[in-house]
Coordinates of C-alpha atoms in Angstrom, one line a residue:
X121 CA 101.5 137.7 100.3
X122 CA 103.5 136.1 97.4
X123 CA 102.4 132.7 96.3
X124 CA 104.3 130.1 94.3
X125 CA 101.7 128.0 92.3
X126 CA 103.1 124.6 91.3
X127 CA 101.1 123.2 88.4
X128 CA 98.4 124.8 86.2
X129 CA 96.1 122.0 85.2
X130 CA 92.5 121.8 86.2
X131 CA 93.0 122.5 89.9
X132 CA 95.9 124.9 89.5
X133 CA 94.1 127.1 87.0
X134 CA 91.0 127.0 89.3
X135 CA 93.2 128.2 92.2
X136 CA 94.6 131.1 90.2
X137 CA 91.2 132.2 88.9
X138 CA 89.7 132.0 92.4
X139 CA 92.4 134.1 93.9
X140 CA 92.2 136.6 91.1
X141 CA 88.4 136.8 91.4
X142 CA 88.4 137.1 95.2
X143 CA 91.5 139.1 95.8
X144 CA 89.7 142.4 96.5
X145 CA 87.4 140.8 99.1
X146 CA 90.4 138.9 100.7
X147 CA 92.2 142.2 101.0
X148 CA 89.1 143.9 102.5
X149 CA 88.3 141.1 105.0
X150 CA 91.8 140.0 105.9
X151 CA 94.0 143.0 105.2
X152 CA 96.2 140.9 103.0
X153 CA 97.2 141.4 99.4
X154 CA 97.3 137.9 98.1
X155 CA 98.8 137.3 94.7
X156 CA 100.2 134.5 92.6
X157 CA 103.7 135.6 92.0
X158 CA 105.0 132.7 89.8
X159 CA 103.5 129.6 88.2
X160 CA 105.5 126.4 87.5
X161 CA 104.5 124.4 84.5
X162 CA 106.1 121.6 82.3
X163 CA 105.8 123.5 79.0
X164 CA 105.4 127.2 78.4
X165 CA 104.1 126.8 74.8
X166 CA 100.4 126.3 75.7
X167 CA 100.3 129.4 77.9
X168 CA 101.8 132.0 75.5
X169 CA 98.4 133.7 75.1
X170 CA 97.7 133.7 78.8
X171 CA 97.3 137.3 80.2
X172 CA 99.8 136.5 82.9
X173 CA 102.3 134.6 80.7
X174 CA 105.2 136.6 82.2
X175 CA 104.8 134.9 85.6
X176 CA 104.9 131.3 84.1
X177 CA 108.2 129.3 84.2
X178 CA 109.1 125.7 83.4
X179 CA 112.1 125.7 85.7
X180 CA 112.0 125.1 89.4
X181 CA 115.4 126.6 89.8
X182 CA 114.2 129.8 88.1
X183 CA 111.1 129.9 90.3
X184 CA 113.0 129.7 93.6
X185 CA 115.2 132.7 92.7
X186 CA 112.3 134.7 94.2
X187 CA 111.0 134.7 97.8
X188 CA 107.6 133.4 98.6
X189 CA 105.2 133.4 101.6
X190 CA 103.2 130.3 100.7
X191 CA 103.6 127.5 98.1
X192 CA 100.5 125.7 96.6
X193 CA 101.2 122.4 94.9
X194 CA 98.7 121.0 92.3
X195 CA 101.1 118.9 90.2
X196 CA 100.0 115.5 91.4
X197 CA 102.0 112.3 91.7
X198 CA 104.8 111.6 94.1
X199 CA 107.9 113.0 92.3
X200 CA 108.9 115.7 91.7
X201 CA 106.1 117.1 93.9
X202 CA 107.8 115.7 97.0
X203 CA 111.1 117.3 96.2
X204 CA 109.4 120.7 95.7
X205 CA 107.4 120.5 99.0
X206 CA 110.5 119.3 100.8
X207 CA 112.4 122.4 99.6
X208 CA 109.7 124.9 100.8
X209 CA 109.1 123.2 104.1
X210 CA 112.8 123.2 104.9
X211 CA 112.8 126.9 104.3
X212 CA 109.9 127.3 106.8
X213 CA 107.4 128.2 104.1
X214 CA 103.8 127.0 104.5
X215 CA 102.7 124.5 101.9
X216 CA 99.2 123.7 100.6
X217 CA 98.5 120.6 98.5
X218 CA 95.6 118.8 96.9
X219 CA 97.9 115.8 96.2
X220 CA 96.3 112.7 97.8
X221 CA 98.8 110.3 96.3
X222 CA 101.7 112.2 97.9
X223 CA 100.0 112.7 101.3
X224 CA 99.0 109.0 101.5
X225 CA 102.5 107.9 100.6
X226 CA 104.7 110.5 102.2
X227 CA 102.3 112.4 104.5
X228 CA 104.0 111.4 107.8
X229 CA 107.4 112.4 106.6
X230 CA 106.2 115.7 105.3
X231 CA 104.3 116.5 108.5
X232 CA 107.4 115.8 110.5
X233 CA 109.4 118.0 108.2
X234 CA 106.9 120.8 108.7
X235 CA 107.0 120.4 112.5
X236 CA 110.9 120.5 112.5
X237 CA 110.8 123.7 110.5
X238 CA 108.0 125.3 112.5
X239 CA 105.7 125.6 109.5
X240 CA 102.5 124.2 108.1
X241 CA 101.5 121.5 105.6
X242 CA 97.8 121.8 104.7
X243 CA 95.9 119.3 102.5
X244 CA 92.1 119.7 103.0
X245 CA 91.6 119.4 99.2
X246 CA 93.4 116.0 99.1
X247 CA 90.4 114.0 100.4
X248 CA 87.0 115.3 99.5
X249 CA 87.6 118.1 96.9
X250 CA 85.2 120.8 98.0
X251 CA 83.8 118.9 100.9
X252 CA 85.2 120.3 104.2
X253 CA 86.2 117.2 106.1
X254 CA 89.7 117.3 107.5
X255 CA 89.3 120.6 109.3
X256 CA 86.1 119.4 111.2
X257 CA 87.9 116.1 111.9
X258 CA 91.0 117.9 113.4
X259 CA 89.3 120.9 115.1
X260 CA 85.6 120.5 115.7
X261 CA 85.8 116.8 116.6
X262 CA 89.1 117.1 118.6
X263 CA 87.2 116.2 121.8
X264 CA 85.9 113.0 120.3
X265 CA 87.4 109.5 120.0
X266 CA 86.7 108.6 116.3
X267 CA 85.1 105.1 116.3
X268 CA 84.7 104.6 112.5
X269 CA 84.8 106.3 109.1
X270 CA 82.9 105.4 106.0
X271 CA 82.8 107.1 102.6
X272 CA 81.7 107.0 99.0
X273 CA 84.6 109.0 98.0
X274 CA 85.4 108.4 94.3
X275 CA 83.2 110.2 91.9
X276 CA 84.3 108.1 88.8
X277 CA 83.2 104.8 90.3
X278 CA 80.0 106.2 91.8
X279 CA 79.1 107.6 88.4
X280 CA 79.7 104.2 86.7
X281 CA 77.7 102.3 89.3
X282 CA 74.9 104.9 89.2
X283 CA 74.7 104.5 85.4
X284 CA 74.7 100.7 85.6
X285 CA 71.8 100.8 88.0
X286 CA 69.7 103.6 86.5
X287 CA 70.3 102.8 82.8
X288 CA 70.6 99.0 82.8
X289 CA 74.0 99.0 81.1
X290 CA 77.2 97.0 81.5
X291 CA 80.3 98.1 83.4
X292 CA 82.2 98.5 80.1
X293 CA 79.5 100.7 78.6
X294 CA 79.2 102.8 81.8
X295 CA 83.0 103.3 81.9
X296 CA 83.0 104.5 78.2
X297 CA 80.3 107.0 79.1
X298 CA 82.2 108.2 82.1
X299 CA 85.2 108.8 79.9
X300 CA 83.2 110.7 77.4
X301 CA 81.7 112.9 80.1
X302 CA 85.2 113.6 81.6
X303 CA 84.5 111.7 84.8
X304 CA 87.1 109.0 84.0
X305 CA 90.6 109.2 82.8
X306 CA 91.8 107.5 79.6
X307 CA 93.6 105.1 82.0
X308 CA 91.0 104.7 84.8
X309 CA 92.9 102.1 86.8
X310 CA 93.5 104.3 89.9
X311 CA 89.8 105.0 90.2
X312 CA 88.1 101.7 89.1
X313 CA 90.5 99.5 91.1
X314 CA 90.0 101.5 94.3
X315 CA 93.4 103.0 94.7
X316 CA 92.2 106.6 94.7
X317 CA 89.5 105.9 97.3
X318 CA 92.0 104.0 99.5
X319 CA 94.5 106.8 99.5
X320 CA 91.7 109.2 100.6
X321 CA 90.6 106.7 103.3
X322 CA 94.1 106.4 104.7
X323 CA 94.5 110.1 105.0
X324 CA 91.1 110.4 106.9
X325 CA 91.9 107.3 109.0
X326 CA 95.4 108.3 109.9
X327 CA 94.2 111.7 111.2
X328 CA 91.0 110.3 112.7
X329 CA 92.6 107.5 114.7
X330 CA 96.0 109.3 115.1
X331 CA 97.9 106.4 113.6
X332 CA 100.4 106.3 110.7
X333 CA 98.4 103.9 108.5
X334 CA 99.9 102.8 105.2
X335 CA 97.5 102.4 102.3
X336 CA 99.4 99.4 100.9
X337 CA 98.7 97.4 104.1
X338 CA 94.9 97.5 103.6
X339 CA 92.8 95.2 101.4
X340 CA 91.5 96.9 98.2
X341 CA 89.0 95.7 95.7
X342 CA 87.7 97.8 92.8
X343 CA 84.6 97.6 90.5
X344 CA 86.1 96.3 87.3
X345 CA 84.7 92.8 88.0
X346 CA 81.2 93.9 88.7
X347 CA 78.7 92.1 86.5
X348 CA 75.4 93.4 85.2
X349 CA 73.8 90.5 87.0
X350 CA 75.2 92.0 90.3
X351 CA 73.3 95.2 89.6
X352 CA 70.2 93.2 88.6
X353 CA 70.4 91.5 92.0
X354 CA 70.5 94.9 93.6
X355 CA 67.3 95.8 91.8
X356 CA 65.5 92.6 92.9
X357 CA 66.4 93.1 96.6
X358 CA 66.0 96.9 96.7
X359 CA 69.7 97.4 97.2
X360 CA 72.2 99.8 95.6
X361 CA 75.8 99.0 94.9
X362 CA 78.6 101.4 96.0
X363 CA 82.3 101.4 96.1
X364 CA 82.7 101.9 99.9
X365 CA 85.8 103.0 101.7
X366 CA 85.5 102.3 105.4
X367 CA 87.6 101.8 108.5
X368 CA 87.0 101.1 112.2
X369 CA 89.1 101.2 115.3
X370 CA 88.6 97.7 116.7
X371 CA 90.5 98.4 119.9
X372 CA 93.3 95.9 119.2
X373 CA 93.9 97.3 115.7
X374 CA 92.4 99.0 112.7
X375 CA 90.2 97.4 110.0
X376 CA 90.1 99.3 106.8
X377 CA 89.2 98.5 103.2
X378 CA 87.8 99.7 99.9
X379 CA 85.4 97.3 98.3
X380 CA 82.1 97.2 96.4
X381 CA 79.2 96.6 98.8
X382 CA 75.4 96.5 98.7
X383 CA 73.5 99.1 100.7
X384 CA 69.8 99.0 101.5
X385 CA 67.4 101.6 100.1
X386 CA 67.3 103.1 103.7
X387 CA 71.0 103.6 103.8
X388 CA 72.4 107.1 104.0
X389 CA 74.5 106.2 101.0
X390 CA 71.7 105.0 98.8
X391 CA 70.9 108.4 97.3
X392 CA 74.5 109.5 96.9
X393 CA 74.7 109.2 93.1
X394 CA 76.8 110.1 90.1
X395 CA 79.9 112.2 90.9
X396 CA 78.7 113.1 94.4
X397 CA 80.7 112.0 97.5
X398 CA 79.7 111.4 101.1
X399 CA 81.7 110.8 104.3
X400 CA 80.2 109.6 107.6
X401 CA 82.3 110.0 110.8
X402 CA 81.2 108.5 114.1
X403 CA 82.6 110.0 117.3
X404 CA 82.1 108.7 120.8
X405 CA 80.5 112.0 121.9
X406 CA 78.9 113.5 118.8
X407 CA 77.6 110.3 117.2
X408 CA 77.3 110.2 113.4
X409 CA 78.0 113.2 111.2
X410 CA 77.6 113.1 107.5
X411 CA 79.4 115.4 105.0
X412 CA 78.4 115.4 101.3
X413 CA 79.0 117.3 98.1
X414 CA 81.0 117.1 94.9
X415 CA 84.3 115.5 95.7
X416 CA 86.3 116.7 92.8
X417 CA 86.4 119.3 90.0
X418 CA 88.1 122.5 89.2
X419 CA 86.4 125.0 91.6
X420 CA 85.3 122.7 94.4
X421 CA 88.9 121.6 94.9
X422 CA 90.2 125.1 94.4
X423 CA 87.7 126.3 97.1
X424 CA 89.3 123.9 99.6
X425 CA 92.8 125.1 98.8
X426 CA 91.6 128.7 99.2
X427 CA 90.1 127.8 102.6
X428 CA 93.5 126.4 103.7
X429 CA 95.2 129.6 102.4
X430 CA 92.9 131.9 104.4
X431 CA 93.4 129.8 107.6
X432 CA 97.2 130.2 107.2
X433 CA 96.8 134.0 106.6
X434 CA 94.9 134.2 109.8
X435 CA 97.3 131.9 111.7
X436 CA 94.3 129.7 112.4
X437 CA 95.7 126.5 110.9
X438 CA 96.1 123.5 113.2
X439 CA 98.8 121.2 112.0
X440 CA 97.6 117.6 111.7
X441 CA 99.9 114.9 113.1
X442 CA 100.2 111.1 113.0
X443 CA 101.6 109.1 115.9
X444 CA 104.7 107.8 114.2
X445 CA 105.8 105.6 117.0
X446 CA 102.7 103.5 117.1
X447 CA 102.8 100.1 115.4
X448 CA 99.4 99.5 113.9
X449 CA 97.9 96.1 113.8
X450 CA 95.7 95.8 110.6
X451 CA 92.8 93.4 110.5
X452 CA 92.7 91.9 107.0
X453 CA 89.1 90.6 107.3
X454 CA 85.9 92.2 108.4
X455 CA 85.6 91.0 112.0
X456 CA 82.0 91.8 112.8
X457 CA 78.8 89.7 112.4
X458 CA 77.2 90.9 109.1
X459 CA 75.0 90.1 106.2
X460 CA 76.7 89.0 103.0
X461 CA 75.6 88.3 99.4
X462 CA 77.6 85.6 97.6
X463 CA 77.7 85.3 93.8
X464 CA 78.4 81.7 92.8
X465 CA 79.3 80.7 89.2
X466 CA 80.2 77.6 87.2
X467 CA 78.6 75.2 89.7
X468 CA 75.7 72.8 89.4
X469 CA 72.6 74.2 91.1
X470 CA 71.6 71.1 93.0
X471 CA 75.1 70.4 94.3
X472 CA 75.6 74.0 95.3
X473 CA 72.3 74.1 97.2
X474 CA 73.2 70.9 99.1
X475 CA 76.7 72.2 100.0
X476 CA 75.3 75.6 101.1
X477 CA 72.8 74.0 103.5
X478 CA 75.5 71.7 104.9
X479 CA 77.9 74.7 105.6
X480 CA 75.3 77.3 106.7
X481 CA 72.3 77.3 108.9
X482 CA 69.2 76.8 106.7
X483 CA 67.2 79.5 108.4
X484 CA 70.0 82.1 107.5
X485 CA 70.1 81.3 103.8
X486 CA 68.3 83.0 100.9
X487 CA 68.9 81.7 97.4
X488 CA 68.2 83.6 94.1
X489 CA 69.1 82.4 90.6
X490 CA 69.8 85.1 88.0
X491 CA 67.2 85.0 85.3
X492 CA 69.6 85.5 82.4
X493 CA 72.5 83.3 83.4
X494 CA 73.5 80.3 85.6
X495 CA 74.7 82.6 88.4
X496 CA 73.4 81.8 91.9
X497 CA 73.1 84.4 94.6
X498 CA 73.1 83.5 98.2
X499 CA 72.3 85.9 101.1
X500 CA 73.3 84.9 104.6
X501 CA 74.6 86.1 107.9
X502 CA 78.2 85.2 109.0
X503 CA 79.9 85.8 112.3
X504 CA 83.0 87.2 110.6
X505 CA 84.5 87.4 107.1
X506 CA 87.4 85.1 107.8
X507 CA 85.2 82.2 108.8
X508 CA 82.9 82.9 105.9
X509 CA 85.8 82.7 103.4
X510 CA 86.9 79.3 104.9
X511 CA 83.4 77.9 104.3
X512 CA 83.2 79.4 100.8
X513 CA 86.6 78.0 99.9
X514 CA 85.4 74.5 101.0
X515 CA 82.3 74.8 98.8
X516 CA 84.3 76.2 95.8
X517 CA 86.7 73.2 96.1
X518 CA 84.0 70.6 96.4
X519 CA 81.7 72.0 93.7
X520 CA 84.5 73.3 91.4
X521 CA 82.8 76.7 91.3
X522 CA 83.9 80.3 91.7
X523 CA 82.5 82.9 94.1
X524 CA 82.6 86.6 94.9
X525 CA 81.3 87.9 98.2
X526 CA 79.8 91.3 98.9
X527 CA 79.2 92.9 102.3
X528 CA 75.7 94.3 102.9
X529 CA 76.8 97.6 104.5
X530 CA 74.5 98.7 107.2
X531 CA 75.0 102.5 107.4

């Protein structure tokens, strides 16, 4: 089987090396000779010493002069990746991609294109790297109605928050360390502002709930405004802080968000540290299932791509689908009764305390003042997020203070 490999960065090179390494066993077990026939790159100069330099090209027009059985895309970004995938799908050629940005943005259109041309679009590697999650969701759990999905699914932010907690350092210092270790890009915006995690959540949620959910419709909050005092509070209350991606089918619509939350020490997420990821799915029949592992990296991601490749070779791949005709109502606020931690700054302690007890039931409030600043932390239970924000806005207006609210996540 002749493969067109689009891109030869970290993931693309991992795919090539894994296919080369396992080619003999693939041929033995599946009676297929799988080989990378051509590799598309931006510039040929850096690959002149590569043992397979003769199969590299920097021209898509040159690449498609040949016939291929499967295309694997590891370029990233929306364009020109979309144009390349569109070309192969229109020709009825199966496509495998690890491109979460493309699937979150254009997944529904590409899946429809694959369906029209009786071929396959596979993207297991787009969500959890080496963690097998989409295949279980589509196949093993097909008899379930998925109730909710939660995930710590960005290794960069999890590494930063882990370092802040374990090493007693600031966000800025932890980010610099993550960049030095190769866990964060020189421009970390997509990771630290929650966009990467949201795109992954939308892919999971669209398949899980069978809805065409747009990532730009959901509220996103990253970790760039997390203070060392927020982590100190976590220590004092036996909490951990995580950037949580979670969604739930509320019956009358979908709630989904990416936001920093506190989790208790008993939480399943409390020990998911550094670059490790975890996903919990809850089905009506199976209950909760947890998937965990390294969510990114050269060979974990290449492993997921190879898994898709072998499924296609064996004609075992089930094509995911979104329900395009459904209009999805999105809840913008967390609609359930929950515990919250509120960080209050720039206010006078006595005035804030009085206003808090006026707005909230006294037996539901716990106050803690940060030892190293004038920050006041309030822990309380609210019926829903929208009502909570209305009350906090009143307090902020009257006391001329600022606030930030954190959900205490209960999984």
